Coordinates of C-alpha atoms in Angstrom, one line a residue:
Chain A
M1 CA 50.5 -22.5 -0.4
R2 CA 54.3 -24.0 -1.2
L3 CA 52.8 -28.0 -1.2
V4 CA 51.7 -27.1 -4.9
E5 CA 54.0 -24.2 -5.7
E6 CA 57.1 -26.0 -4.9
A7 CA 56.5 -29.0 -4.4
V8 CA 54.4 -30.7 -6.9
P9 CA 57.3 -28.5 -10.0
S10 CA 59.8 -30.3 -8.2
L11 CA 57.9 -33.5 -8.5
A12 CA 57.0 -32.7 -11.5
L13 CA 60.4 -32.2 -12.8
A14 CA 61.8 -36.1 -11.8
I15 CA 58.9 -37.8 -13.7
M16 CA 59.9 -35.9 -16.5
F17 CA 62.9 -36.7 -16.3
V18 CA 61.9 -40.1 -15.4
V19 CA 59.5 -40.5 -18.4
I20 CA 62.2 -39.5 -21.3
I21 CA 65.3 -41.3 -20.0
Y22 CA 62.1 -44.6 -20.2
Q23 CA 60.9 -43.2 -24.1
V24 CA 64.7 -43.2 -25.1
V25 CA 65.5 -47.3 -23.7
M26 CA 62.0 -48.3 -25.0
R27 CA 63.0 -46.4 -28.3
D28 CA 66.2 -47.0 -29.4
V29 CA 66.3 -50.3 -26.8
F30 CA 63.6 -52.6 -27.3
A31 CA 62.7 -50.8 -30.8
K32 CA 59.2 -50.1 -28.4
P33 CA 58.6 -46.1 -28.8
P34 CA 55.7 -45.6 -26.2
T35 CA 53.2 -43.3 -27.4
W36 CA 52.1 -41.5 -24.2
S37 CA 55.5 -40.2 -23.3
D38 CA 55.4 -37.1 -25.0
E39 CA 52.8 -36.0 -24.4
L40 CA 53.0 -36.7 -20.3
A41 CA 56.0 -34.5 -20.1
R42 CA 55.4 -31.1 -22.1
Y43 CA 51.6 -31.4 -20.3
L44 CA 53.6 -31.8 -16.9
Y45 CA 56.2 -29.8 -18.0
I46 CA 53.5 -26.8 -18.1
Y47 CA 52.2 -27.9 -15.5
M48 CA 56.1 -26.6 -13.1
V49 CA 56.3 -24.3 -15.2
F50 CA 53.0 -22.2 -14.3
L51 CA 53.3 -23.4 -10.4
G52 CA 56.9 -22.3 -10.6
S53 CA 56.1 -18.8 -12.2
A54 CA 53.7 -18.5 -8.6
H55 CA 56.4 -19.2 -6.3
T56 CA 58.1 -17.6 -8.5
S57 CA 56.2 -14.0 -8.0
R58 CA 56.2 -14.8 -4.2
K59 CA 60.7 -14.8 -4.2
Q60 CA 59.6 -11.2 -6.3
A61 CA 62.2 -13.2 -8.6
H62 CA 60.7 -12.2 -11.8
I63 CA 62.8 -11.2 -14.6
R64 CA 62.6 -7.3 -15.0
M65 CA 64.7 -4.2 -15.1
D66 CA 65.2 -2.5 -11.9
V67 CA 66.9 0.6 -13.0
L68 CA 63.9 3.3 -12.0
P69 CA 62.9 1.2 -8.8
T70 CA 66.4 1.8 -7.8
R71 CA 67.2 5.2 -8.7
L72 CA 64.0 6.1 -6.6
A73 CA 63.7 6.6 -2.3
G74 CA 61.2 6.5 0.5
R75 CA 57.7 7.7 -0.9
A76 CA 58.6 7.9 -4.6
R77 CA 59.3 4.2 -4.5
A78 CA 57.0 2.6 -2.5
V79 CA 54.4 5.1 -4.9
L80 CA 55.8 3.2 -8.3
M81 CA 56.4 0.2 -6.5
L82 CA 52.5 0.1 -5.8
V83 CA 52.0 0.9 -9.0
L84 CA 53.3 -1.7 -10.7
E85 CA 52.2 -4.6 -8.3
L86 CA 48.9 -2.9 -9.5
A87 CA 49.3 -3.1 -13.3
A88 CA 50.6 -6.7 -12.7
I89 CA 47.3 -7.6 -11.0
G90 CA 45.9 -6.0 -13.9
F91 CA 47.0 -8.7 -15.9
L92 CA 46.4 -11.6 -13.6
V93 CA 42.9 -10.6 -13.6
Y94 CA 42.6 -10.5 -16.9
A95 CA 44.6 -13.8 -17.6
L96 CA 42.5 -15.7 -15.1
H97 CA 39.4 -14.1 -16.9
S98 CA 40.6 -15.6 -20.0
G99 CA 42.3 -19.0 -17.9
I100 CA 38.8 -19.7 -16.3
V101 CA 36.1 -18.9 -20.3
F102 CA 38.9 -20.9 -22.1
Y103 CA 38.9 -24.1 -19.0
D104 CA 35.0 -23.7 -19.9
F105 CA 35.1 -23.9 -23.4
Y106 CA 38.0 -26.9 -23.3
R107 CA 38.3 -29.0 -20.8
R108 CA 35.9 -31.8 -22.2
I109 CA 37.8 -32.2 -25.8
P110 CA 40.3 -35.3 -25.2
S111 CA 44.0 -35.1 -25.4
P112 CA 45.6 -36.9 -28.7
A113 CA 47.9 -39.0 -26.9
M114 CA 46.5 -39.9 -23.5
E115 CA 42.6 -39.1 -24.0
M116 CA 43.1 -37.3 -20.9
P117 CA 40.2 -34.1 -21.7
S118 CA 41.8 -31.9 -21.8
G119 CA 39.8 -29.7 -18.5
Y120 CA 43.0 -31.2 -16.4
L121 CA 46.1 -29.4 -18.8
V122 CA 44.5 -26.2 -19.2
A123 CA 43.1 -26.1 -15.1
I124 CA 47.1 -25.1 -14.6
V125 CA 46.5 -21.2 -16.6
P126 CA 43.3 -20.1 -13.3
V127 CA 45.2 -21.8 -10.9
A128 CA 48.6 -20.3 -11.0
C129 CA 47.3 -17.2 -12.7
A130 CA 44.6 -16.6 -8.6
L131 CA 47.8 -18.1 -6.9
M132 CA 49.9 -14.9 -8.8
T133 CA 47.6 -12.2 -8.0
L134 CA 47.5 -13.2 -4.1
H135 CA 51.1 -12.7 -4.1
H136 CA 51.4 -9.6 -5.9
A137 CA 48.2 -8.6 -3.9
A138 CA 50.1 -8.8 -1.0
L139 CA 53.0 -6.4 -2.1
A140 CA 50.1 -4.3 -3.6
L141 CA 48.9 -3.9 0.4
R142 CA 52.5 -4.2 2.0
H143 CA 53.8 -1.2 -0.4
L144 CA 50.1 0.7 1.0
R145 CA 51.4 0.0 4.5
E146 CA 54.1 1.8 4.1
L147 CA 53.5 5.1 2.9
R148 CA 50.8 5.2 5.4
A149 CA 53.3 4.9 7.2
G150 CA 55.2 7.1 5.8
S151 CA 53.2 10.3 5.8
Chain B
M1 CA 46.2 2.7 -33.5
E2 CA 45.5 -0.2 -30.8
K3 CA 49.9 -1.4 -31.4
W4 CA 50.8 1.7 -31.3
V5 CA 49.1 1.6 -27.6
L6 CA 50.1 -2.8 -26.6
I7 CA 53.7 -1.7 -28.0
A8 CA 53.7 2.4 -25.6
V9 CA 51.7 -0.1 -22.9
V10 CA 54.7 -3.0 -23.0
A11 CA 58.0 -0.5 -23.6
G12 CA 56.5 2.1 -20.7
S13 CA 56.1 -0.2 -18.1
F14 CA 59.3 -2.6 -19.1
A15 CA 61.2 0.7 -18.4
A16 CA 59.5 1.3 -15.7
G17 CA 60.9 -1.9 -13.9
L18 CA 57.9 -3.9 -14.3
P19 CA 59.0 -7.7 -14.8
V20 CA 59.3 -8.6 -18.8
A21 CA 56.5 -11.5 -18.3
F22 CA 53.7 -8.7 -16.8
A23 CA 55.4 -6.3 -19.2
L24 CA 53.9 -8.0 -22.2
G25 CA 51.0 -9.5 -20.1
L26 CA 49.6 -6.6 -19.7
G27 CA 50.0 -4.7 -23.1
C28 CA 48.7 -8.1 -25.1
A29 CA 45.3 -7.6 -22.4
V30 CA 44.6 -3.6 -23.2
Y31 CA 45.5 -4.9 -26.5
L32 CA 42.7 -6.9 -26.6
L33 CA 40.4 -4.6 -24.3
L34 CA 40.2 -2.1 -26.9
V35 CA 40.4 -3.7 -30.0
G36 CA 37.6 -5.4 -28.2
T37 CA 36.7 -7.9 -31.1
I38 CA 38.7 -11.0 -30.7
D39 CA 37.8 -13.4 -28.0
S40 CA 39.9 -13.2 -24.7
T41 CA 40.3 -16.5 -24.2
I42 CA 42.8 -16.8 -26.9
V43 CA 45.4 -15.5 -23.5
A44 CA 45.0 -18.1 -21.7
Q45 CA 45.8 -20.4 -25.2
R46 CA 48.5 -18.8 -26.5
M47 CA 50.0 -19.2 -23.0
V48 CA 49.8 -22.5 -22.5
F49 CA 50.4 -23.9 -26.7
G50 CA 53.9 -21.3 -26.5
I51 CA 55.5 -23.5 -24.0
D52 CA 53.9 -26.4 -24.8
S53 CA 56.3 -27.7 -27.3
F54 CA 58.8 -31.0 -26.4
L55 CA 62.1 -28.8 -27.7
L56 CA 62.0 -26.6 -25.0
L57 CA 61.6 -29.4 -22.9
S58 CA 65.6 -29.2 -22.7
V59 CA 65.7 -26.0 -21.0
P60 CA 64.6 -27.7 -17.4
F61 CA 67.7 -30.5 -18.2
F62 CA 71.1 -28.7 -19.1
I63 CA 70.2 -26.1 -16.6
L64 CA 69.7 -30.1 -14.2
A65 CA 72.9 -31.1 -15.2
A66 CA 75.3 -28.0 -15.0
E67 CA 73.2 -27.8 -11.6
I68 CA 74.4 -31.1 -10.5
M69 CA 77.9 -31.3 -11.7
N70 CA 78.1 -28.0 -9.3
T71 CA 77.4 -29.5 -6.2
T72 CA 78.8 -32.5 -6.7
G73 CA 82.0 -31.0 -7.6
T74 CA 82.5 -31.6 -10.6
T75 CA 83.0 -28.5 -11.2
R76 CA 86.1 -28.3 -8.9
R77 CA 88.0 -31.2 -11.6
I78 CA 87.4 -29.4 -14.2
F79 CA 89.7 -26.1 -12.7
N80 CA 92.6 -28.5 -12.1
F81 CA 92.5 -30.6 -15.0
A82 CA 93.1 -26.9 -16.8
H83 CA 95.8 -25.5 -14.4
A84 CA 96.6 -28.7 -15.6
L85 CA 96.8 -27.9 -19.5
V86 CA 97.7 -24.4 -19.1
G87 CA 98.5 -23.0 -15.2
H88 CA 102.6 -22.9 -17.2
I89 CA 101.7 -20.1 -20.2
P90 CA 102.3 -16.5 -18.6
G91 CA 99.5 -15.4 -17.2
G92 CA 99.1 -18.4 -16.2
L93 CA 95.7 -18.9 -14.1
A94 CA 94.3 -16.4 -17.1
H95 CA 94.1 -18.6 -19.6
V96 CA 93.1 -21.1 -17.0
N97 CA 89.7 -19.2 -16.6
V98 CA 89.4 -18.9 -20.2
V99 CA 90.2 -23.0 -20.8
N100 CA 88.2 -24.0 -17.4
S101 CA 84.6 -21.6 -18.6
M102 CA 84.9 -23.3 -22.5
I103 CA 85.4 -27.5 -20.6
F104 CA 82.6 -26.6 -18.1
A105 CA 80.1 -24.2 -21.8
G106 CA 80.3 -28.0 -22.6
M107 CA 77.8 -29.2 -20.1
S108 CA 76.4 -26.0 -19.3
G109 CA 73.9 -23.9 -21.8
S110 CA 73.7 -20.3 -19.8
A111 CA 76.4 -17.9 -19.2
I112 CA 74.6 -16.2 -16.4
A113 CA 75.1 -20.9 -14.4
D114 CA 78.2 -19.8 -15.9
A115 CA 79.1 -16.7 -14.3
A116 CA 77.5 -18.0 -10.9
G117 CA 78.8 -21.3 -11.1
V118 CA 82.0 -21.0 -11.5
G119 CA 83.0 -17.3 -11.2
M120 CA 83.8 -16.2 -7.6
M121 CA 85.7 -20.0 -7.3
E122 CA 88.4 -17.8 -10.8
V123 CA 88.2 -14.6 -9.0
E124 CA 89.1 -16.2 -5.4
A125 CA 92.2 -18.2 -7.3
M126 CA 93.9 -15.5 -9.1
E127 CA 93.3 -13.6 -6.5
R128 CA 95.2 -15.5 -3.6
A129 CA 97.9 -16.1 -6.8
G130 CA 98.0 -11.9 -7.2
Y131 CA 95.7 -11.1 -9.7
P132 CA 94.2 -7.4 -9.5
R133 CA 91.0 -8.2 -8.5
P134 CA 89.0 -6.3 -10.6
F135 CA 91.6 -8.2 -13.5
A136 CA 89.5 -11.0 -12.1
A137 CA 86.4 -9.9 -11.9
A138 CA 86.2 -9.1 -15.6
L139 CA 87.7 -12.1 -17.0
S140 CA 85.4 -14.3 -15.0
A141 CA 82.2 -11.9 -16.7
A142 CA 84.0 -12.1 -19.8
T143 CA 85.1 -16.2 -20.3
S144 CA 81.6 -16.9 -19.3
T145 CA 80.2 -15.9 -22.7
V146 CA 81.7 -19.0 -24.9
G147 CA 78.8 -20.9 -22.1
P148 CA 75.7 -20.5 -24.8
I149 CA 78.6 -20.8 -27.5
I150 CA 80.1 -23.9 -26.9
P151 CA 76.6 -26.3 -26.9
P152 CA 74.7 -26.6 -25.5
S153 CA 73.2 -24.3 -25.5
I154 CA 69.4 -22.8 -24.0
P155 CA 69.3 -19.3 -26.3
M156 CA 70.0 -21.6 -29.0
V157 CA 67.1 -24.3 -28.1
I158 CA 64.4 -20.4 -27.9
Y159 CA 65.8 -19.5 -31.4
G160 CA 65.9 -23.4 -32.9
S161 CA 62.4 -23.4 -31.2
M162 CA 61.4 -19.4 -33.0
A163 CA 63.0 -20.1 -36.3
Q164 CA 61.7 -23.2 -37.1
V165 CA 65.8 -24.5 -36.9
S166 CA 67.9 -27.4 -36.2
V167 CA 68.9 -27.9 -32.6
G168 CA 71.2 -30.1 -34.1
A169 CA 72.9 -27.6 -36.7
L170 CA 73.0 -24.8 -34.1
F171 CA 75.2 -26.1 -31.4
L172 CA 77.6 -27.8 -34.1
G173 CA 77.9 -23.9 -35.4
G174 CA 78.4 -22.9 -32.4
A175 CA 81.5 -25.3 -30.9
V176 CA 84.1 -23.7 -33.8
P177 CA 82.9 -20.3 -32.9
G178 CA 83.0 -20.7 -29.6
V179 CA 86.4 -22.0 -29.2
L180 CA 87.8 -19.2 -31.3
M181 CA 86.1 -17.1 -28.4
G182 CA 88.8 -19.1 -26.1
L183 CA 91.3 -18.7 -28.3
A184 CA 91.4 -14.9 -28.7
M185 CA 90.7 -14.7 -25.1
M186 CA 93.7 -16.3 -24.1
A187 CA 95.6 -14.6 -26.8
L188 CA 94.6 -10.9 -25.3
V189 CA 95.7 -12.7 -21.9
Y190 CA 99.6 -13.2 -23.5
V191 CA 99.9 -9.6 -24.5
Q192 CA 98.6 -8.4 -20.6
A193 CA 100.2 -10.6 -18.8
L194 CA 103.1 -9.8 -20.4
R195 CA 103.3 -5.6 -20.2
R196 CA 101.6 -6.8 -17.2
G197 CA 103.8 -8.7 -15.7
F198 CA 101.0 -11.6 -14.8
P199 CA 102.7 -14.8 -12.9
R200 CA 103.1 -18.5 -14.2
E201 CA 102.2 -21.0 -12.3
P202 CA 105.1 -23.9 -11.5
R203 CA 104.4 -25.8 -14.8
V204 CA 103.0 -30.0 -13.2
T205 CA 104.7 -32.7 -13.3
L206 CA 104.2 -35.0 -15.6
R207 CA 102.6 -37.9 -12.4
E208 CA 100.5 -35.1 -11.7
F209 CA 99.4 -33.6 -14.7
F210 CA 97.9 -37.1 -15.8
A211 CA 95.6 -37.5 -12.4
A212 CA 94.4 -34.5 -13.7
L213 CA 93.6 -35.3 -16.4
A214 CA 92.0 -38.9 -15.3
A215 CA 89.2 -37.1 -13.5
G216 CA 88.6 -34.3 -16.5
I217 CA 87.8 -36.8 -18.1
P218 CA 84.2 -38.0 -17.3
P219 CA 83.1 -33.8 -17.6
L220 CA 84.9 -33.7 -20.6
L221 CA 83.0 -36.2 -22.5
A222 CA 79.7 -34.8 -21.9
P223 CA 79.6 -33.1 -25.3
A224 CA 81.2 -36.1 -26.6
I225 CA 77.7 -37.7 -26.4
L226 CA 75.3 -34.9 -26.4
L227 CA 76.5 -34.2 -29.7
G228 CA 77.0 -37.2 -30.6
G229 CA 73.5 -39.3 -29.5
I230 CA 71.9 -36.0 -31.3
Y231 CA 73.8 -36.4 -35.0
T232 CA 73.5 -40.7 -35.0
G233 CA 70.1 -39.9 -34.4
F234 CA 69.7 -41.7 -31.1
F235 CA 68.4 -38.9 -29.3
T236 CA 66.7 -35.7 -29.8
P237 CA 67.8 -32.6 -28.3
T238 CA 65.5 -32.3 -25.1
E239 CA 65.9 -36.4 -25.2
A240 CA 70.9 -35.3 -25.0
A241 CA 69.7 -32.9 -22.3
A242 CA 67.7 -35.3 -20.1
V243 CA 70.4 -38.1 -20.6
A244 CA 73.1 -35.7 -19.8
V245 CA 71.2 -35.0 -16.0
L246 CA 71.7 -39.1 -16.7
Y247 CA 75.3 -39.0 -17.0
A248 CA 75.8 -35.8 -14.2
L249 CA 74.0 -38.2 -11.8
V250 CA 75.9 -41.2 -12.2
L251 CA 78.7 -39.6 -12.0
G252 CA 78.2 -37.6 -8.8
M253 CA 76.8 -40.7 -6.9
V254 CA 78.9 -43.3 -8.6
F255 CA 81.8 -42.1 -9.7
Y256 CA 82.9 -39.3 -7.0
R257 CA 80.2 -40.3 -4.1
E258 CA 79.5 -36.5 -3.6
L259 CA 75.9 -36.7 -4.8
S260 CA 73.5 -37.7 -1.9
P261 CA 70.2 -37.8 -2.8
H262 CA 69.4 -35.5 0.3
D263 CA 70.6 -33.0 -2.1
L264 CA 68.5 -33.1 -5.0
P265 CA 64.8 -31.7 -3.4
R266 CA 66.6 -28.5 -3.3
I267 CA 69.1 -29.1 -6.3
L268 CA 65.4 -30.0 -8.2
L269 CA 63.9 -26.3 -6.8
R270 CA 66.7 -24.5 -8.1
V271 CA 65.9 -25.5 -11.6
V272 CA 62.9 -25.1 -11.4
E273 CA 62.7 -21.3 -10.0
N274 CA 65.7 -20.5 -13.2
T275 CA 63.2 -22.1 -15.6
A276 CA 60.4 -20.7 -14.6
M277 CA 61.8 -17.3 -14.7
I278 CA 62.3 -18.1 -18.0
M279 CA 59.3 -19.5 -19.5
F280 CA 57.3 -17.6 -17.3
I281 CA 58.5 -15.0 -20.5
V282 CA 57.8 -17.1 -23.2
T283 CA 54.1 -17.6 -22.2
T284 CA 53.4 -13.9 -22.9
A285 CA 55.7 -13.2 -25.1
S286 CA 53.7 -16.2 -26.9
V287 CA 50.3 -14.1 -26.6
F288 CA 52.7 -11.1 -28.0
G289 CA 53.3 -12.4 -31.2
W290 CA 50.6 -13.8 -31.9
I291 CA 49.3 -10.4 -32.0
L292 CA 52.1 -9.1 -34.1
A293 CA 52.0 -11.8 -36.2
R294 CA 47.8 -10.5 -36.2
E295 CA 49.0 -6.9 -37.1
Q296 CA 51.3 -7.9 -39.9
I297 CA 53.8 -6.2 -37.8
P298 CA 56.7 -8.7 -38.9
Q299 CA 56.3 -8.2 -42.7
T300 CA 55.9 -4.0 -42.2
I301 CA 59.1 -4.2 -40.2
A302 CA 61.1 -6.1 -42.8
A303 CA 59.7 -4.3 -45.7
A304 CA 61.2 -1.2 -44.4
F305 CA 65.0 -3.6 -43.8
L306 CA 64.4 -4.0 -47.2
E307 CA 64.1 -0.5 -47.9
I308 CA 67.1 0.3 -46.4
T309 CA 70.0 -2.4 -48.7
R310 CA 68.8 -6.3 -50.3
N311 CA 72.5 -7.5 -49.8
P312 CA 72.6 -10.5 -47.5
V313 CA 76.3 -8.7 -45.6
W314 CA 75.5 -6.0 -45.2
M315 CA 71.7 -6.4 -43.8
L316 CA 74.1 -9.0 -41.3
L317 CA 76.3 -5.4 -40.3
I318 CA 72.7 -3.6 -39.8
L319 CA 71.4 -6.3 -38.2
N320 CA 74.4 -6.9 -35.4
A321 CA 74.9 -3.3 -35.2
L322 CA 71.0 -3.1 -34.0
F323 CA 71.2 -6.5 -31.2
L324 CA 74.5 -5.0 -29.9
I325 CA 72.4 -1.7 -29.2
L326 CA 69.7 -3.4 -28.1
G327 CA 71.4 -6.3 -25.9
M328 CA 72.9 -3.0 -24.4
F329 CA 69.4 -2.1 -22.6
M330 CA 67.3 -4.9 -22.9
E331 CA 67.8 -8.4 -21.0
T332 CA 68.6 -11.8 -23.6
L333 CA 66.0 -13.3 -23.8
A334 CA 63.8 -10.1 -23.8
V335 CA 65.3 -9.4 -26.5
M336 CA 65.1 -12.9 -28.0
L337 CA 61.5 -13.5 -27.7
I338 CA 60.4 -9.3 -28.9
F339 CA 62.6 -8.9 -32.3
F340 CA 62.7 -12.8 -33.3
P341 CA 60.5 -13.0 -35.0
I342 CA 60.4 -9.8 -36.4
V343 CA 64.2 -10.3 -37.9
V344 CA 64.2 -13.6 -38.7
P345 CA 62.5 -13.3 -42.1
V346 CA 64.5 -10.1 -42.6
A347 CA 67.6 -12.2 -42.3
Q348 CA 65.0 -15.0 -44.7
A349 CA 64.4 -12.8 -47.5
V350 CA 67.5 -11.9 -48.3
G351 CA 69.2 -15.3 -48.5
I352 CA 71.0 -15.8 -44.9
D353 CA 71.4 -19.1 -44.3
L354 CA 69.7 -19.3 -40.9
V355 CA 72.0 -21.2 -38.9
H356 CA 74.2 -19.1 -39.5
F357 CA 71.9 -16.0 -39.1
G358 CA 71.1 -18.4 -35.1
V359 CA 74.3 -18.1 -33.7
V360 CA 74.9 -15.5 -35.6
V361 CA 72.7 -13.3 -32.9
V362 CA 73.4 -15.5 -30.5
L363 CA 77.0 -14.4 -29.9
N364 CA 76.2 -10.4 -30.5
L365 CA 73.3 -11.4 -27.0
M366 CA 76.1 -12.9 -25.5
I367 CA 78.2 -9.8 -25.3
G368 CA 75.3 -7.0 -24.6
L369 CA 75.4 -10.0 -21.3
L370 CA 78.2 -7.2 -20.9
T371 CA 77.7 -4.1 -21.7
P372 CA 76.1 -1.2 -19.1
P373 CA 73.4 -0.1 -18.4
F374 CA 72.1 -3.4 -18.5
G375 CA 74.4 -6.0 -18.3
M376 CA 73.7 -9.3 -16.2
L377 CA 77.4 -10.7 -16.1
L378 CA 78.9 -7.0 -15.5
F379 CA 76.3 -7.2 -12.7
L380 CA 76.9 -10.6 -11.7
M381 CA 79.8 -10.1 -11.3
S382 CA 80.5 -6.9 -10.2
G383 CA 77.8 -7.7 -7.3
L384 CA 79.6 -11.0 -6.3
T385 CA 83.3 -8.9 -5.8
K386 CA 81.9 -5.7 -4.2
L387 CA 83.1 -4.1 -7.0
P388 CA 82.0 -0.9 -8.3
M389 CA 80.1 -1.0 -12.4
I390 CA 82.9 1.1 -13.7
V391 CA 86.2 -0.5 -12.2
V392 CA 84.9 -4.3 -13.8
L393 CA 84.4 -2.3 -16.7
R394 CA 87.1 -0.7 -17.6
E395 CA 89.0 -4.1 -17.5
L396 CA 86.5 -5.9 -19.2
M397 CA 86.6 -3.9 -22.3
P398 CA 89.8 -4.3 -24.6
Y399 CA 87.2 -8.2 -24.0
I400 CA 84.3 -6.5 -25.5
V401 CA 86.6 -5.5 -27.7
I402 CA 87.7 -8.5 -29.0
L403 CA 84.3 -10.8 -29.0
I404 CA 83.3 -7.7 -31.2
V405 CA 86.8 -8.7 -33.6
C406 CA 85.1 -12.6 -33.0
L407 CA 81.6 -11.9 -34.0
L408 CA 82.2 -9.9 -37.0
S409 CA 85.1 -12.4 -38.1
I410 CA 82.4 -15.3 -38.3
S411 CA 78.8 -12.8 -39.5
L412 CA 81.9 -12.1 -42.6
F413 CA 82.9 -15.4 -43.0
P414 CA 80.1 -18.4 -43.1
G415 CA 82.1 -20.5 -42.9
I416 CA 82.8 -20.4 -39.8
V417 CA 80.4 -21.0 -38.6
M418 CA 78.8 -23.6 -41.3
F419 CA 81.9 -26.2 -41.4
L420 CA 80.9 -27.9 -39.1
P421 CA 76.9 -28.2 -39.6
N422 CA 78.1 -28.7 -43.4
L423 CA 80.1 -32.0 -42.7
A424 CA 77.3 -33.4 -40.8
R425 CA 74.1 -33.0 -43.4

């Protein structure tokens, strides 16, 4: 899982960099702009963002306003944290479902430049949502255990 | 009815502490379930295609270039150069702090990255020289706000992609206001230095000056390459960002020889983290934006605004007040993604130039990074220096005031912003 969430997006970033430099050189030096480079870089970016978000979920580093959670302590805090994790899971499950339906509907359509089946691109939504659901479920379980231990 | 539920869920869960991205997504999911007639695939579709933009690709590259410069000691060289330049003025190291942030801003596009990258170094240097720690912390927070005003700028890239405005023009538009902010803060430092007896540094010898200059010139060239390349049409803003990375790599590996290939995986992962934190919000915000448009909420609010005034000057002042208040309570990026679709049409309707508006709003939101209860730069610097927020805030107040003066000047005199972009048009 770490491989997918850390190595793959890092590699995607590195390849994006190479592809864009290649694009600049081919266009400005050789006057032969490649047709596929723009699209490839954009798709790699989408992969990077979604898998990187799963990594962010694992590290609990998503941008949030934590005024309320830091003000609370003990049982009240554990209850709030549990509810927040469940809310995150609620959205993620909806997005997972939406992603699967969208994948089914869209997967055979070829992409404009590379003519790659779009399934490879849009599959990232359900994959990333599933990964994030797992992370937040693990967090929810931890808060639940805290609550049990406390009472 | 459903739209009120949407807004209540987003606002409520955000205030309770749900991450911004999930708060937006949850509100949208609840809305779609309530309406019932909209195909659920809209969520996945908007999430993917909301970030499918070549322009937004520049975000990780701007972060990457700054990360590489931080790792390779380029940052330290900039500091030495600033030291040689203004260290001998009364309040020397405080001026160095300002100039250092301005030069660093020419390579980095994020205020938080500036404060995290050079803030602590500045505080430590100033404390060693006898400055009060709270003053040093406050000044480092305040000077970081020029990061996204002097090009490049991540907030301007996001504004440009949302408002369909040329990022090159926005970058040029930020240059003069950024220098103005720096000069205003230096003037304030000068007054405080005389009144409070801050030390000055010994004047450097000519030879030392040239040594620092030679080491400082390569980083100074970075913004010139960026803007020059964009404006001659040699490359797009995103390609410019990639070229900046290449430049930073060459500096670090060949010129300074302080970057080894072993550092790269760690740097790349950190950039992935920082980019994903920003861009994942963009994915769900674009679902949210789609629903807002469907409910015609931007038009409704725009009409309400246009009821108040149709005078562009008053409108800009009203919107400034609105954004200063929003910036106090909300995270910058969340403000941009949620409110830009609503206010950009308003600005356009009363005839405010959208390049001018973009620079004004970004500067406005940078002040929001300093103001409690939710000011990321204030949090960051008081966290790094382990000082209570209120102590830092007391020293920060005059700087917040002077930055608001800068904001008002560029709002009332569009020429300050538009001079360079008009010249290049």
